[in-house]
Coordinates of C-alpha atoms and ligand atoms in Angstrom, one line a residue:
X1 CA 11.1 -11.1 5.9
X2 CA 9.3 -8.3 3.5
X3 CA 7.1 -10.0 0.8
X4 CA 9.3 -8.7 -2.1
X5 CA 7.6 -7.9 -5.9
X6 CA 4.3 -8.9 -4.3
X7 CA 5.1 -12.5 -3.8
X8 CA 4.6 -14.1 -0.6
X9 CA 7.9 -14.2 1.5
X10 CA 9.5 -17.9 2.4
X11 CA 9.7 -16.9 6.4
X12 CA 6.1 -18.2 8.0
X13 CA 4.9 -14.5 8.4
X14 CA 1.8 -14.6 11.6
X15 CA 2.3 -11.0 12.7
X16 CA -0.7 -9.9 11.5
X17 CA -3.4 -10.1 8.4
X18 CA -1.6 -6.6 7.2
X19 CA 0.9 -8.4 5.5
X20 CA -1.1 -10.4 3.1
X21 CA -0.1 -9.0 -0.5
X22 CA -2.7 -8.9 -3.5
X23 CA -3.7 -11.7 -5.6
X24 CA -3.1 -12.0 -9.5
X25 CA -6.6 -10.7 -10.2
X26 CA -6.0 -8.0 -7.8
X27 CA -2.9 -6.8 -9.6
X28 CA -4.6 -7.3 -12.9
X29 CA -7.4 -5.3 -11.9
X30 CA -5.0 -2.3 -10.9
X31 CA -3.0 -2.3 -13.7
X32 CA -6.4 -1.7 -15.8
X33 CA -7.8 0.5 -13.6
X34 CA -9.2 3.3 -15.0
X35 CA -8.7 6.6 -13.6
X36 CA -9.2 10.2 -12.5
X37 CA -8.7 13.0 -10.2
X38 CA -10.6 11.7 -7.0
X39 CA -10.3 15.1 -5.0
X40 CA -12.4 16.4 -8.5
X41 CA -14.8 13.5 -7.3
X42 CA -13.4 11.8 -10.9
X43 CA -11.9 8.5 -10.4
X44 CA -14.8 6.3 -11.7
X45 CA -13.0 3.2 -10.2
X46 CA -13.4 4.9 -6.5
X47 CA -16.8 5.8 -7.0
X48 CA -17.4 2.2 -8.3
X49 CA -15.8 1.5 -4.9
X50 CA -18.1 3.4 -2.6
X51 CA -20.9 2.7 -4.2
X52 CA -20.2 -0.9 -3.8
X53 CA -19.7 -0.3 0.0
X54 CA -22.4 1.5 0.5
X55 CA -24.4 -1.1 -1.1
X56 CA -23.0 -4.0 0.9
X57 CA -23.6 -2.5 3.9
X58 CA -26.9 -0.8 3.3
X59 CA -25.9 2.9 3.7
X60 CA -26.3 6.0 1.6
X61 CA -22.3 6.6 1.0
X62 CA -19.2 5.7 1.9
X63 CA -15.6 7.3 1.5
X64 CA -12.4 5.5 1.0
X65 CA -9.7 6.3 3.2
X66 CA -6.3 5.5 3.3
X67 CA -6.3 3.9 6.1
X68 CA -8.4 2.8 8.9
X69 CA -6.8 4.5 11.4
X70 CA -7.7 8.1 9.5
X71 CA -11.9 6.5 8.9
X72 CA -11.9 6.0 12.7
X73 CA -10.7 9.2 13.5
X74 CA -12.7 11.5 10.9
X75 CA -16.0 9.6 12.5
X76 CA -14.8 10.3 16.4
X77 CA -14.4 13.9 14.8
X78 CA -17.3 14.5 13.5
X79 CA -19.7 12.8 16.0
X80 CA -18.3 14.5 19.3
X81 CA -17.3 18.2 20.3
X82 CA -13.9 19.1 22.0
X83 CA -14.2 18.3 26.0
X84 CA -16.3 15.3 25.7
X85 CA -15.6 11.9 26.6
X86 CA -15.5 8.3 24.2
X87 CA -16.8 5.4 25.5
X88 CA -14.8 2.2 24.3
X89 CA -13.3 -0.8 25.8
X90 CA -9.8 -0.5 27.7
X91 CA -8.1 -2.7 24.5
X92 CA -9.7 -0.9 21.8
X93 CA -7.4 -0.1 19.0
X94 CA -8.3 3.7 19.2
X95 CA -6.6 3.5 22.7
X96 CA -3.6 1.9 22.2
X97 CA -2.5 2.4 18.5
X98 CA -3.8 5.7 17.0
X99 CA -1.7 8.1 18.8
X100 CA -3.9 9.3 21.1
X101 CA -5.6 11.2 18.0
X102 CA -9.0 11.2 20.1
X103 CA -7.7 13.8 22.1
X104 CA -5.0 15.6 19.4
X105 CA -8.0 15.6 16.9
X106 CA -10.9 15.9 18.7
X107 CA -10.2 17.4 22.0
X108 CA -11.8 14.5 23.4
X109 CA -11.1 11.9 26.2
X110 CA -11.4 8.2 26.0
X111 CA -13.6 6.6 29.1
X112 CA -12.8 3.1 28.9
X113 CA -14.1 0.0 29.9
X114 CA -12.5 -3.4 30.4
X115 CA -15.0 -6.4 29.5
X116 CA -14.4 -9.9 29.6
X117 CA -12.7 -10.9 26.0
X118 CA -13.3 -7.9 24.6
X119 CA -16.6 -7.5 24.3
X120 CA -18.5 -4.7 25.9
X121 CA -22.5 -4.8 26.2
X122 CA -25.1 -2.3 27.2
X123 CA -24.5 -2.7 31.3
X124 CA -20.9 -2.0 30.8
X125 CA -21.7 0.9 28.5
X126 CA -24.3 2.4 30.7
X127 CA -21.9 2.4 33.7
X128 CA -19.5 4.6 32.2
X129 CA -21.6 7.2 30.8
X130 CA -21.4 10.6 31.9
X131 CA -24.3 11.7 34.5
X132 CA -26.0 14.9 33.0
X133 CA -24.4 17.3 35.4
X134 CA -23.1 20.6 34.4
X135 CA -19.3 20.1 35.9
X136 CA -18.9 16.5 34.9
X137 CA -17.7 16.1 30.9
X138 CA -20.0 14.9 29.0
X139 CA -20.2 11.4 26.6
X140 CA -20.4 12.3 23.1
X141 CA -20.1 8.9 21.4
X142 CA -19.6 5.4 22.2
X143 CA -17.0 3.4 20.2
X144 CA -17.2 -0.5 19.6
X145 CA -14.8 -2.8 17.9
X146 CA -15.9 -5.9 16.0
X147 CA -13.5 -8.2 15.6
X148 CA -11.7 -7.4 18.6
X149 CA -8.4 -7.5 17.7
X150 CA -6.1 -7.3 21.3
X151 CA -8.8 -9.3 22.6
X152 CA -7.7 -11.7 20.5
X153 CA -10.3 -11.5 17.3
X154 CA -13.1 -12.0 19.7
X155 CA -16.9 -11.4 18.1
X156 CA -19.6 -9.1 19.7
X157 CA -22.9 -11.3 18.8
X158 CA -25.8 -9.1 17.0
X159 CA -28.1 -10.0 20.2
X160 CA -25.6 -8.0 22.2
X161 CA -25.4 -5.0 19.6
X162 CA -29.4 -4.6 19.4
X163 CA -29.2 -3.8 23.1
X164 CA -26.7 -1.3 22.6
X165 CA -27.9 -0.1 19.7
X166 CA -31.3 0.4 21.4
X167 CA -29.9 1.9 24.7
X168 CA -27.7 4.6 23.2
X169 CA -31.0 5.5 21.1
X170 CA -32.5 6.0 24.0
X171 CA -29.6 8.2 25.7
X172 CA -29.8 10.0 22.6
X173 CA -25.6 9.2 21.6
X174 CA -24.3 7.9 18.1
X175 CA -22.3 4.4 18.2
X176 CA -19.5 4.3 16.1
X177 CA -18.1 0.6 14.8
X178 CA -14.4 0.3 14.0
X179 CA -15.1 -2.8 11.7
X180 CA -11.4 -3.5 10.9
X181 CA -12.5 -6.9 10.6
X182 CA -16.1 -6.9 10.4
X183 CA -16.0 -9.4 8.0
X184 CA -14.6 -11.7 10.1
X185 CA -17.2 -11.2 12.7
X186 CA -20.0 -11.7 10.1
X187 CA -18.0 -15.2 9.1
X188 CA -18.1 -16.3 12.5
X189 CA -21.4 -15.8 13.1
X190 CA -22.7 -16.5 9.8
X191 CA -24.9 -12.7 9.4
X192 CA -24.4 -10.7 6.6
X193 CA -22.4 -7.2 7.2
X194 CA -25.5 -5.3 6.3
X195 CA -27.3 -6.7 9.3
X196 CA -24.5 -6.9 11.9
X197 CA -24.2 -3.1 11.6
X198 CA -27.3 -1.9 10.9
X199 CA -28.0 0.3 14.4
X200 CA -24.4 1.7 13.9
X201 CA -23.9 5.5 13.0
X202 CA -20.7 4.9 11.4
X203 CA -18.7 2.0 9.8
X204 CA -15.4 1.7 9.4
X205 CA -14.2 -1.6 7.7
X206 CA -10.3 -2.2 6.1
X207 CA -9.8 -3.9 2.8
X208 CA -6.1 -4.2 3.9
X209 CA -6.5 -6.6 6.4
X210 CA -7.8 -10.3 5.4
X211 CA -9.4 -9.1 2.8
X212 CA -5.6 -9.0 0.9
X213 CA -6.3 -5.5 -0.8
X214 CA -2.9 -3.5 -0.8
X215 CA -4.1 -0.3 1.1
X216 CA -7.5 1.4 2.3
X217 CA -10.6 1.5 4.4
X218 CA -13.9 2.6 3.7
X219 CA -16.1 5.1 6.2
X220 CA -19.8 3.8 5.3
X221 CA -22.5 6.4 6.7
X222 CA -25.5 8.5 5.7
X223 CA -25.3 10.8 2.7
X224 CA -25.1 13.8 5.0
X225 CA -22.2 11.9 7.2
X226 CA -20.0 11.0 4.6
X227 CA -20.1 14.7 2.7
X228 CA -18.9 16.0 6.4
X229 CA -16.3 13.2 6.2
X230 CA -14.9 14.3 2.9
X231 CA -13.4 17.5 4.0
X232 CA -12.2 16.4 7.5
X233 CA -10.5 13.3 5.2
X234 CA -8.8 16.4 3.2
X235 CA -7.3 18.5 6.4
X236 CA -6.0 15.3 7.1
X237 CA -3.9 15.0 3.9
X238 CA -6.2 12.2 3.1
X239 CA -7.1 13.9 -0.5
X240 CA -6.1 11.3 -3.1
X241 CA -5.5 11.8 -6.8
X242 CA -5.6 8.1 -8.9
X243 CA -6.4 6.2 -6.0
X244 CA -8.5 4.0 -8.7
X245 CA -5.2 2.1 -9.0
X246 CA -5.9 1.3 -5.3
X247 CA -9.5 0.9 -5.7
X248 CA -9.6 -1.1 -8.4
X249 CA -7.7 -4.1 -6.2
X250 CA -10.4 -2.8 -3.3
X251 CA -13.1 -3.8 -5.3
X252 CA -12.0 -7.4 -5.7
X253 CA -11.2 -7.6 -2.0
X254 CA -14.5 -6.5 -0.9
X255 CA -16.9 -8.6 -3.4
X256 CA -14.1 -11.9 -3.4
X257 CA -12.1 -12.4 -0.5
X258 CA -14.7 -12.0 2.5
X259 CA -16.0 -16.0 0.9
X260 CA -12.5 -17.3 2.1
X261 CA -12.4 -16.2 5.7
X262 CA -13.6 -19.0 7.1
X263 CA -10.5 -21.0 6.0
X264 CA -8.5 -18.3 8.2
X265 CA -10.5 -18.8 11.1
X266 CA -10.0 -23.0 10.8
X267 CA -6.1 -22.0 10.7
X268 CA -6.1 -19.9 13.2
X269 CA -8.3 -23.3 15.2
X270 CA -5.6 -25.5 14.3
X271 CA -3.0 -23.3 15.7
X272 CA -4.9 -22.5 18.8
X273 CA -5.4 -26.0 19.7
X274 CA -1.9 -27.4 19.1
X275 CA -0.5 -24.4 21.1
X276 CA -3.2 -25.0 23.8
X277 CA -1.8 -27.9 24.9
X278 CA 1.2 -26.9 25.6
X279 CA 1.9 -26.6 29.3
X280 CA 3.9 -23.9 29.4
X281 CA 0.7 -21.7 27.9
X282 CA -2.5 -20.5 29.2
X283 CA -4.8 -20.1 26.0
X284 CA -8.8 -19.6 26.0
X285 CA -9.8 -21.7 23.0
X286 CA -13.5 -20.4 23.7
X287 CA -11.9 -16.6 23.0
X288 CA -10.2 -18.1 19.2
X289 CA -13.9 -17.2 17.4
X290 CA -11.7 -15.8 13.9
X291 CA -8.3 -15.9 13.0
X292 CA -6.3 -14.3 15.7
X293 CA -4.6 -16.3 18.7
X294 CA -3.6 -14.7 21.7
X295 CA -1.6 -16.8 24.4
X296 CA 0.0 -16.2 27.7
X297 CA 3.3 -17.7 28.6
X298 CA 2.7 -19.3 32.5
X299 CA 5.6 -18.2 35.3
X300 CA 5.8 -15.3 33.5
X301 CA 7.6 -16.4 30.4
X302 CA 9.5 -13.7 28.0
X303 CA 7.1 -13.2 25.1
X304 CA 10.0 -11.2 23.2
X305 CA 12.6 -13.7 23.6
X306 CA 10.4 -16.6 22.7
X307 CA 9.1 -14.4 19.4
X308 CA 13.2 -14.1 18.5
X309 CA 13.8 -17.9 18.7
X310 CA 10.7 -18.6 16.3
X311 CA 12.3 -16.0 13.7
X312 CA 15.2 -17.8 14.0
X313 CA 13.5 -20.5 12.8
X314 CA 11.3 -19.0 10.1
X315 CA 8.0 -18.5 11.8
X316 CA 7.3 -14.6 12.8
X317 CA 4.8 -13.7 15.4
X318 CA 4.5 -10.6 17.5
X319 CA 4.6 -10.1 21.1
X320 CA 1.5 -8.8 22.4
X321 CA 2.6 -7.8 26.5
X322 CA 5.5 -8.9 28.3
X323 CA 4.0 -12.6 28.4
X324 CA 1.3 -13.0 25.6
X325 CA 2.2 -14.2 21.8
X326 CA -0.5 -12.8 18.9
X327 CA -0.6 -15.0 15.8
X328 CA -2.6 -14.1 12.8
X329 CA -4.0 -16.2 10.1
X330 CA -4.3 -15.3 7.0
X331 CA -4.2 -16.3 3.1
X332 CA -1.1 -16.0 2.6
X333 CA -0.4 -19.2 5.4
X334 CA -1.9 -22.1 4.1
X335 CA -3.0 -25.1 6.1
X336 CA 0.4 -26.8 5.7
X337 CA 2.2 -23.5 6.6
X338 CA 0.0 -23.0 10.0
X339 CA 0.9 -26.9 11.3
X340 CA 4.7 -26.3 10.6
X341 CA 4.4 -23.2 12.5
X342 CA 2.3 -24.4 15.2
X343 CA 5.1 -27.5 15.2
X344 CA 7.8 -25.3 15.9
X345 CA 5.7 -22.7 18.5
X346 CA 5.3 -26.7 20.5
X347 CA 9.0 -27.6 20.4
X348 CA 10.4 -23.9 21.0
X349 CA 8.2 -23.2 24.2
X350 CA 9.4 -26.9 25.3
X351 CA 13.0 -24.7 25.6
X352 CA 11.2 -22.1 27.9
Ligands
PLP401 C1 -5.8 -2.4 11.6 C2 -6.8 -1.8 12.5 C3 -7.3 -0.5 12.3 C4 -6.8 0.4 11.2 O1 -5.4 0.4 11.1 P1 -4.6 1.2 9.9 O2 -3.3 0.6 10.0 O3 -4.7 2.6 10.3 O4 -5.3 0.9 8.6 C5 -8.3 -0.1 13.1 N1 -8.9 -0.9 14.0 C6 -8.4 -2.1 14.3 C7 -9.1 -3.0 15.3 C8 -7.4 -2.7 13.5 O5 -7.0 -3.9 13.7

């Protein structure tokens, strides 16, 4: 099952994008790195790093971060105040998988909102902000997420961000973009990152996802955002010493993968569609925009049990809810590797 010495593993591995391992340039890269003490502000490979980001996307500065889990939580931090609420939709990967940090962190609550595939726009948002009465809590940021990953990699268009963008100007609160997969919504739509974030306070983006680097995230912000972000990144133990070994394979996944996304998001098409006509499976093929795949199993079929029989048979997906199957695609699935799997999902869910 684990990708052993770096080299992909034999078992059809479609959990998730995580679990794609660096390429040779990557490990070549960060066994040259050159390095420093980056709590000093002296690993020249990290500040190559996010300068680069920064660059990309247009901003002042950005900070790298372990992980993206601790770059969405220092922004939430440092854009609200304890007893406030965060606007986000009821999915969002701040609700459901970063341990309720909004409120251990920040003293804040989340105010969610459920929108069709994922995506929220302005008259969802609008509904659920606070009304400026003294003994209601107040907003204090509204979060969005671009890929939407439990909506199943779903894209918020830039149409639908201006609005937003332009609406929470006006009411005067910061937006926040967890960008796990930004690139992938930039892919799909065929806009550079730079402009699909612009109106955004904050980005976070992961390296560690389909872009194949080992480990980290990058917070991208103003000058004055990201030297606020550099201490709350310390309380929480994210001070690292050589991270230019980490960097270094960063680098490459920021300026070289995002190119090769597209042939994720074709894999992830070719699974959708063989799985889609499978009667036994309810699957929105307008939803499959990138390269995740969400499905329901009709008469409400066991998701977990029908995960187990495709381990046994080499091909590892995760279950999503008590009916719905997530597959990812990613580089280290080729073509080839995404029909067999797709071949065995057709015959195994024939068993029911
Ligand atoms: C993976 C992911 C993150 C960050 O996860 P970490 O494991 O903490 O790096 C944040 N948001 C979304 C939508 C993700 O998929």
């Amino acid at each position: 099952m684990s990708a052993a010495n770096g080299k992909p593993s034999t078992i059809i591995d479609l959990r998730s994008d995580t679990v794609t391992v660096p390429t040779p340039e990557m490990w070549a890269a960060m066994a040259a790195a050159e390095v420093g003490d980056d709590v000093y502000g002296e690993d020249p490979t990290v500040n190559r790093l996010e300068a680069r980001a920064a660059a990309t996307f247009g901003r002042e500065a950005a900070l790298f971060m372990p992980t993206g889990t601790m770059g969405n939580q220092t922004a939430i931090r440092l854009h609200t105040r304890p007893g406030q609420e965060v606007v986000c939709e009821a999915r969002a990967h701040i609700v459901d998988w970063e341990m309720a940090m909004v409120s251990a962190f920040s003293g804040c609550q989340l105010r969610t909102v459920a929108a069709q595939r994922g995506v929220l726009t302005w008259q969802h948002i609008k509904t659920a902000l606070s009304p400026k009465i003294y003994y209601r809590a107040q907003t204090g940021l509204i979060s969005l997420e671009n890929t939407h990953n439990m909506a199943g990699g779903t894209v918020t268009p830039l149409e639908v961000l201006e609005e937003i963008w332009a609406g929470a100007k006006d009411a005067g609160l910061p937006v926040h973009l967890d960008g796990a997969r930004v690139f992938n919504a930039a892919a799909a739509l065929g806009v550079e990152v730079a402009r699909l974030t612009r109106g955004f306070d904050s980005v976070m983006f992961c390296l560690s996802k389909g872009l194949s680097a080992p480990v980290g995230s990058l917070l991208v912000g103003s000058r004055e955002f990201i030297d606020r972000a550099r201490p709350v990144r310390k309380m929480l133990g994210g001070g690292m010493r050589q991270a230019g070994v980490l960097a270094a394979a960063g680098l490459i996944a920021l300026e070289e993968m995002p190119k090769r996304l597209p042939e994720d998001h074709a894999n992830a098409r070719l699974l959708a569609e063989r799985i889609a006509d499978c009667k036994e499976v309810e699957l929105d093929l307008e939803a499959v925009e990138t390269n995740i795949v969400i499905f329901t199993l009709r008469g409400q079929g066991d998701a977990a049990a029908l995960v187990a029989r495709l381990k046994q048979r080499g091909v590892a997906a995760s279950a999503v809810g008590p009916h719905a199957v997530r597959f990812v695609s990613h580089r280290n699935v080729d073509r080839a590797a995404c029909e067999q799997a797709a071949q065995v999902a057709v015959e195994e869910m024939g068993k029911g």
